[in-house]
């Protein structure tokens, strides 16, 4: 039954065509008329979910006449006698967007429910317009209520979603209540065990997005794979006038435009020959302004056009071999020491990657905020995006699969027009078994149906060949499915001392480009000693030098993203005086200070062809 369900989901997404699906967030909200709800919101910490369930553990929002004790009703006592045991107005405030852990000391380790409330007034620009309530991301599960009515719920902490609120919105005195729950659960994606901080809250922007009644909901424009010199794309309208409508697609700089007619689902495809096109690349991140308009609606953005493919052992960018000089990054703010979400955070992180000599970043282990990929587009930084299918996901559970597939669908939908994004990663370090391989293969099939223009990979694991620890290989059936063979390895850290790398040889049989998705080791910035003393900068530097020599010996090596750009918080890393809650494998400390190994990798990248 599980695979039937999966099949259905795949078919559903397929029907919707290149990740275009109905009734969802208008894509590219940044170019829409939108009003930010950023600012201080009231919040109530609710570990027992007292505002969600009555004392028989029945959900208030499933009842016909919910009690005023349900927090989403945002009630006040009617008179001086009435008993109510909460009051948003008298509660503390917290900044949105932002995680709660880094804002409130008492919530540093908290995992559970927090209720958020915001009051606002809103006047539409045009009375016939529609309004969507848009969330960049909420970690991890949320229920959303406007003016006492439930408008929806969402699972998955790293992707955007929205709800239409046209009919519920009032000019004044709107009450928006969001129940956010970040409890880790076994069947979740991610599951119970990870190596990063489980930041809770409304972690990315919230806004009201206004559109005409019939509007451009989604579109994709890219270079055709099989017809050089041709752009291809599709567009989807939403609204009562979506069928049989003219849509114009224009690229003013190329003096090109085309008119297409939508079908009865509001969909239209197009193909646009272009003779003089400067392709987007890491060397020349050229983008063109693309404008899509229909009736009263018009939306535009800057899009780069490029081809990414593999041929034998090579990764080809616009037909030419490229070596991915990468680094892995977690979504943590170098400024605030919490979840990153601003353009400024992205600018600093990608700026460091640039300084390191990178043309590539691996955004681990979940979709990062949209500023990262937009900035990567403008900088010419190639990107690996990943979903949090990490370690020991509940492979047998159909709801776990659906959750992973939905997150994949949402990130592809968000980023399919980003030239920088070249790889979709299905997973990280997952234990091989037939069920797991089927799970990942289904995700890969889904990805290829949603987006045939990009490459697929996953961070796999290596093993000893026939039990000989000196010869390493990749034995994993999922290796057959990927376009790029990626794996993590920790020789010199979990696996011997750095000079062990000299004894190891690699026997990789797959005729595919090889990418080292992780290697590295920890160092406490400022701690010095000889190169065999763990946690010193000298040890980490030694580890990088030995690993880089060893890895250069892999013939099919076409790139790497060592672990990791900056030290990051992890509850697994509690060694006093060294870790104190931080994974120390960063090349840069959480204070922004570069360690010695930063310069070893920089030297390698700057001298690498
Ligand atoms: C890994 C994981 C990464 C960890 C890292 C480590 O293999 O993919 O999430 O943080 O090792 O530091 O051990």
Short mmCIF file of N, CA, C and O in Angstrom, two decimals, residues 110-192:
data_model
loop_
_atom_site.label_atom_id
_atom_site.label_comp_id
_atom_site.label_asym_id
_atom_site.label_seq_id
_atom_site.Cartn_x
_atom_site.Cartn_y
_atom_site.Cartn_z
N UNK A 110 14.18 24.71 24.81
CA UNK A 110 12.77 24.32 24.76
C UNK A 110 12.40 23.65 23.44
O UNK A 110 12.77 24.11 22.37
N UNK A 111 11.66 22.55 23.57
CA UNK A 111 11.10 21.88 22.39
C UNK A 111 9.65 21.59 22.71
O UNK A 111 9.36 20.80 23.61
N UNK A 112 8.74 22.20 22.01
CA UNK A 112 7.33 22.01 22.30
C UNK A 112 6.52 23.10 21.62
O UNK A 112 6.95 23.65 20.61
N UNK A 113 5.36 23.41 22.23
CA UNK A 113 4.46 24.37 21.60
C UNK A 113 4.65 25.77 22.15
O UNK A 113 4.78 25.96 23.36
N UNK A 114 4.66 26.74 21.24
CA UNK A 114 4.58 28.15 21.60
C UNK A 114 3.50 28.77 20.71
O UNK A 114 3.44 28.48 19.51
N UNK A 115 2.62 29.56 21.32
CA UNK A 115 1.58 30.27 20.56
C UNK A 115 2.04 31.68 20.27
O UNK A 115 2.55 32.36 21.16
N UNK A 116 1.82 32.13 19.05
CA UNK A 116 2.17 33.49 18.64
C UNK A 116 0.88 34.24 18.29
O UNK A 116 -0.02 33.66 17.69
N UNK A 117 0.84 35.51 18.64
CA UNK A 117 -0.32 36.31 18.23
C UNK A 117 0.10 37.69 17.74
O UNK A 117 0.96 38.34 18.34
N UNK A 118 -0.54 38.09 16.66
CA UNK A 118 -0.26 39.43 16.12
C UNK A 118 -1.60 40.07 15.75
O UNK A 118 -2.44 39.44 15.10
N UNK A 119 -1.80 41.32 16.16
CA UNK A 119 -2.97 42.10 15.72
C UNK A 119 -2.54 43.01 14.58
O UNK A 119 -1.42 43.54 14.61
N UNK A 120 -3.39 43.19 13.59
CA UNK A 120 -3.04 44.12 12.50
C UNK A 120 -4.29 44.62 11.78
O UNK A 120 -5.35 43.99 11.83
N UNK A 121 -4.12 45.76 11.13
CA UNK A 121 -5.17 46.31 10.25
C UNK A 121 -4.68 46.11 8.83
O UNK A 121 -3.48 46.05 8.59
N UNK A 122 -5.61 46.03 7.90
CA UNK A 122 -5.17 45.85 6.52
C UNK A 122 -6.20 46.38 5.53
O UNK A 122 -7.36 45.96 5.55
N UNK A 123 -5.77 47.29 4.69
CA UNK A 123 -6.68 47.78 3.65
C UNK A 123 -6.13 47.35 2.30
O UNK A 123 -4.97 47.61 2.00
N UNK A 124 -6.99 46.69 1.54
CA UNK A 124 -6.54 46.21 0.23
C UNK A 124 -6.31 47.38 -0.72
O UNK A 124 -7.00 48.39 -0.65
N UNK A 125 -5.37 47.21 -1.62
CA UNK A 125 -5.09 48.23 -2.64
C UNK A 125 -6.29 48.37 -3.58
O UNK A 125 -6.58 49.44 -4.08
N UNK A 126 -6.94 47.24 -3.83
CA UNK A 126 -8.08 47.24 -4.74
C UNK A 126 -9.08 46.23 -4.17
O UNK A 126 -8.71 45.11 -3.82
N UNK A 127 -10.34 46.64 -4.08
CA UNK A 127 -11.30 45.79 -3.37
C UNK A 127 -11.51 44.42 -4.03
O UNK A 127 -11.92 43.47 -3.38
N UNK A 128 -11.20 44.31 -5.33
CA UNK A 128 -11.40 43.00 -5.98
C UNK A 128 -10.19 42.08 -5.82
O UNK A 128 -10.21 40.94 -6.26
N UNK A 129 -9.14 42.57 -5.23
CA UNK A 129 -7.91 41.76 -5.11
C UNK A 129 -8.06 40.60 -4.12
O UNK A 129 -8.96 40.58 -3.29
N UNK A 130 -7.12 39.68 -4.23
CA UNK A 130 -7.06 38.56 -3.27
C UNK A 130 -5.84 38.74 -2.38
O UNK A 130 -4.86 39.35 -2.77
N UNK A 131 -5.91 38.15 -1.17
CA UNK A 131 -4.80 38.30 -0.24
C UNK A 131 -4.41 36.92 0.30
O UNK A 131 -5.27 36.10 0.64
N UNK A 132 -3.10 36.69 0.34
CA UNK A 132 -2.55 35.43 0.86
C UNK A 132 -1.67 35.73 2.07
O UNK A 132 -0.93 36.72 2.06
N UNK A 133 -1.78 34.87 3.05
CA UNK A 133 -0.89 35.00 4.21
C UNK A 133 0.28 34.04 3.95
O UNK A 133 0.09 32.83 3.83
N UNK A 134 1.46 34.63 3.84
CA UNK A 134 2.64 33.88 3.40
C UNK A 134 3.64 33.70 4.55
O UNK A 134 3.95 34.66 5.27
N UNK A 135 4.13 32.49 4.71
CA UNK A 135 5.18 32.20 5.69
C UNK A 135 6.40 31.65 4.95
O UNK A 135 6.29 30.68 4.20
N UNK A 136 7.57 32.25 5.20
CA UNK A 136 8.81 31.74 4.59
C UNK A 136 9.19 30.38 5.16
O UNK A 136 9.66 29.51 4.44
N UNK A 137 8.97 30.19 6.47
CA UNK A 137 9.15 28.89 7.12
C UNK A 137 8.78 28.99 8.59
O UNK A 137 8.96 30.04 9.22
N UNK A 138 8.24 27.90 9.11
CA UNK A 138 7.93 27.78 10.53
C UNK A 138 8.45 26.42 10.97
O UNK A 138 8.12 25.40 10.36
N UNK A 139 9.28 26.39 12.02
CA UNK A 139 9.83 25.10 12.43
C UNK A 139 9.10 24.57 13.68
O UNK A 139 9.16 25.21 14.71
N UNK A 140 8.46 23.43 13.62
CA UNK A 140 8.42 22.51 12.52
C UNK A 140 6.98 22.27 12.03
O UNK A 140 6.76 22.10 10.84
N UNK A 141 6.03 22.27 12.98
CA UNK A 141 4.62 22.08 12.60
C UNK A 141 3.83 23.28 13.12
O UNK A 141 4.09 23.78 14.21
N UNK A 142 2.85 23.71 12.34
CA UNK A 142 2.06 24.83 12.84
C UNK A 142 0.60 24.71 12.45
O UNK A 142 0.24 24.02 11.49
N UNK A 143 -0.25 25.37 13.25
CA UNK A 143 -1.67 25.54 12.95
C UNK A 143 -1.89 27.05 12.91
O UNK A 143 -1.38 27.77 13.79
N UNK A 144 -2.64 27.51 11.93
CA UNK A 144 -2.78 28.97 11.75
C UNK A 144 -4.26 29.36 11.80
O UNK A 144 -5.11 28.71 11.17
N UNK A 145 -4.55 30.41 12.55
CA UNK A 145 -5.92 30.87 12.76
C UNK A 145 -6.01 32.37 12.51
O UNK A 145 -5.16 33.13 12.99
N UNK A 146 -7.03 32.78 11.76
CA UNK A 146 -7.24 34.21 11.57
C UNK A 146 -8.64 34.55 12.05
O UNK A 146 -9.62 33.92 11.63
N UNK A 147 -8.71 35.53 12.92
CA UNK A 147 -9.99 35.98 13.49
C UNK A 147 -10.82 34.81 14.03
O UNK A 147 -12.02 34.69 13.77
N UNK A 148 -10.14 33.92 14.74
CA UNK A 148 -10.81 32.80 15.40
C UNK A 148 -11.14 31.63 14.50
O UNK A 148 -11.72 30.63 14.94
N UNK A 149 -10.76 31.68 13.23
CA UNK A 149 -11.06 30.59 12.29
C UNK A 149 -9.76 29.91 11.87
O UNK A 149 -8.78 30.60 11.55
N UNK A 150 -9.77 28.59 11.84
CA UNK A 150 -8.56 27.89 11.41
C UNK A 150 -8.40 28.03 9.90
O UNK A 150 -9.31 27.70 9.14
N UNK A 151 -7.24 28.51 9.45
CA UNK A 151 -7.06 28.64 8.00
C UNK A 151 -6.12 27.59 7.44
O UNK A 151 -5.99 27.46 6.23
N UNK A 152 -5.48 26.83 8.30
CA UNK A 152 -4.67 25.74 7.77
C UNK A 152 -3.58 25.31 8.73
O UNK A 152 -3.46 25.84 9.83
N UNK A 153 -2.85 24.31 8.29
CA UNK A 153 -1.70 23.84 9.06
C UNK A 153 -0.59 23.43 8.12
O UNK A 153 -0.83 23.25 6.91
N UNK A 154 0.60 23.31 8.66
CA UNK A 154 1.73 22.97 7.79
C UNK A 154 2.78 22.19 8.57
O UNK A 154 3.01 22.46 9.74
N UNK A 155 3.39 21.24 7.90
CA UNK A 155 4.47 20.45 8.48
C UNK A 155 5.71 20.62 7.62
O UNK A 155 5.61 20.62 6.39
N UNK A 156 6.86 20.74 8.25
CA UNK A 156 8.11 20.91 7.50
C UNK A 156 8.69 22.27 7.83
O UNK A 156 8.05 23.28 7.56
N UNK A 157 9.88 22.31 8.44
CA UNK A 157 10.38 23.53 9.04
C UNK A 157 11.15 24.46 8.13
O UNK A 157 11.65 25.49 8.61
N UNK A 158 11.30 24.14 6.85
CA UNK A 158 12.26 24.90 6.04
C UNK A 158 11.75 25.34 4.67
O UNK A 158 12.53 25.71 3.81
N UNK A 159 10.46 25.26 4.48
CA UNK A 159 9.92 25.62 3.15
C UNK A 159 8.72 26.55 3.32
O UNK A 159 8.04 26.52 4.35
N UNK A 160 8.45 27.36 2.28
CA UNK A 160 7.37 28.34 2.38
C UNK A 160 5.99 27.74 2.14
O UNK A 160 5.86 26.71 1.48
N UNK A 161 4.98 28.42 2.65
CA UNK A 161 3.59 28.00 2.41
C UNK A 161 2.71 29.22 2.61
O UNK A 161 3.16 30.24 3.16
N UNK A 162 1.48 29.13 2.14
CA UNK A 162 0.59 30.26 2.34
C UNK A 162 -0.86 29.81 2.35
O UNK A 162 -1.18 28.70 1.92
N UNK A 163 -1.72 30.67 2.85
CA UNK A 163 -3.16 30.39 2.87
C UNK A 163 -3.87 31.63 2.35
O UNK A 163 -3.49 32.76 2.68
N UNK A 164 -4.91 31.40 1.57
CA UNK A 164 -5.67 32.56 1.10
C UNK A 164 -6.54 33.05 2.25
O UNK A 164 -7.22 32.28 2.92
N UNK A 165 -6.54 34.37 2.48
CA UNK A 165 -7.30 34.92 3.60
C UNK A 165 -8.28 36.01 3.15
O UNK A 165 -8.83 36.73 3.98
N UNK A 166 -8.50 36.09 1.83
CA UNK A 166 -9.34 37.17 1.28
C UNK A 166 -10.66 37.31 2.03
O UNK A 166 -11.05 38.42 2.42
N UNK A 167 -11.34 36.20 2.25
CA UNK A 167 -12.70 36.27 2.81
C UNK A 167 -12.72 36.59 4.31
O UNK A 167 -13.73 37.05 4.83
N UNK A 168 -11.61 36.34 4.99
CA UNK A 168 -11.61 36.50 6.45
C UNK A 168 -11.05 37.82 6.93
O UNK A 168 -11.23 38.20 8.09
N UNK A 169 -10.36 38.48 6.02
CA UNK A 169 -9.63 39.68 6.41
C UNK A 169 -10.55 40.86 6.68
O UNK A 169 -11.50 41.10 5.95
N UNK A 170 -10.27 41.59 7.76
CA UNK A 170 -11.05 42.80 8.07
C UNK A 170 -10.15 44.03 7.90
O UNK A 170 -8.93 43.90 7.96
N UNK A 171 -10.74 45.18 7.74
CA UNK A 171 -9.93 46.39 7.61
C UNK A 171 -9.17 46.70 8.90
O UNK A 171 -8.04 47.15 8.86
N UNK A 172 -9.84 46.43 10.02
CA UNK A 172 -9.18 46.72 11.30
C UNK A 172 -9.36 45.56 12.28
O UNK A 172 -10.31 44.78 12.17
N UNK A 173 -8.43 45.47 13.20
CA UNK A 173 -8.55 44.53 14.31
C UNK A 173 -8.47 43.06 13.95
O UNK A 173 -9.17 42.23 14.53
N UNK A 174 -7.60 42.70 13.00
CA UNK A 174 -7.42 41.26 12.72
C UNK A 174 -6.58 40.62 13.82
O UNK A 174 -5.62 41.23 14.30
N UNK A 175 -6.95 39.38 14.17
CA UNK A 175 -6.16 38.62 15.13
C UNK A 175 -5.60 37.38 14.44
O UNK A 175 -6.35 36.52 13.98
N UNK A 176 -4.28 37.34 14.35
CA UNK A 176 -3.62 36.19 13.72
C UNK A 176 -2.94 35.38 14.82
O UNK A 176 -2.14 35.93 15.58
N UNK A 177 -3.30 34.10 14.94
CA UNK A 177 -2.70 33.24 15.98
C UNK A 177 -2.05 32.03 15.31
O UNK A 177 -2.65 31.40 14.43
N UNK A 178 -0.82 31.75 15.68
CA UNK A 178 -0.10 30.61 15.11
C UNK A 178 0.41 29.73 16.24
O UNK A 178 1.11 30.20 17.14
N UNK A 179 0.03 28.47 16.19
CA UNK A 179 0.56 27.51 17.16
C UNK A 179 1.76 26.83 16.51
O UNK A 179 1.63 26.20 15.46
N UNK A 180 2.93 26.98 17.11
CA UNK A 180 4.15 26.40 16.53
C UNK A 180 4.64 25.30 17.46
O UNK A 180 4.73 25.50 18.68
N UNK A 181 4.97 24.15 16.90
CA UNK A 181 5.45 23.02 17.70
C UNK A 181 6.74 22.49 17.09
O UNK A 181 6.75 22.12 15.91
N UNK A 182 7.82 22.48 17.86
CA UNK A 182 9.08 21.94 17.31
C UNK A 182 9.52 20.66 18.02
O UNK A 182 10.71 20.32 17.95
N UNK A 183 8.57 19.96 18.68
CA UNK A 183 8.96 18.67 19.29
C UNK A 183 9.53 17.76 18.20
O UNK A 183 8.96 17.63 17.13
N UNK A 184 10.65 17.11 18.50
CA UNK A 184 11.18 16.14 17.54
C UNK A 184 10.35 14.86 17.65
O UNK A 184 9.98 14.45 18.75
N UNK A 185 10.03 14.26 16.51
CA UNK A 185 9.28 13.00 16.55
C UNK A 185 9.97 11.98 15.64
O UNK A 185 10.59 12.34 14.64
N UNK A 186 9.81 10.70 16.01
CA UNK A 186 10.51 9.63 15.31
C UNK A 186 10.17 9.61 13.82
O UNK A 186 11.03 9.45 12.97
N UNK A 187 8.87 9.78 13.51
CA UNK A 187 8.47 9.68 12.11
C UNK A 187 8.62 10.99 11.35
O UNK A 187 8.21 11.11 10.20
N UNK A 188 9.20 12.00 12.00
CA UNK A 188 9.37 13.30 11.35
C UNK A 188 10.51 13.34 10.35
O UNK A 188 11.31 12.41 10.24
N UNK A 189 10.57 14.43 9.60
CA UNK A 189 11.67 14.68 8.66
C UNK A 189 12.20 16.08 8.96
O UNK A 189 11.59 17.04 8.52
N UNK A 190 13.26 16.28 9.76
CA UNK A 190 14.13 15.24 10.29
C UNK A 190 13.46 14.44 11.41
O UNK A 190 12.40 14.82 11.91
N UNK A 191 14.16 13.37 11.79
CA UNK A 191 13.66 12.49 12.83
C UNK A 191 14.23 12.94 14.19
O UNK A 191 14.67 14.08 14.33
N UNK A 192 14.21 12.05 15.20
CA UNK A 192 14.65 12.42 16.55
C UNK A 192 16.11 12.88 16.61
O UNK A 192 16.44 13.82 17.32
#
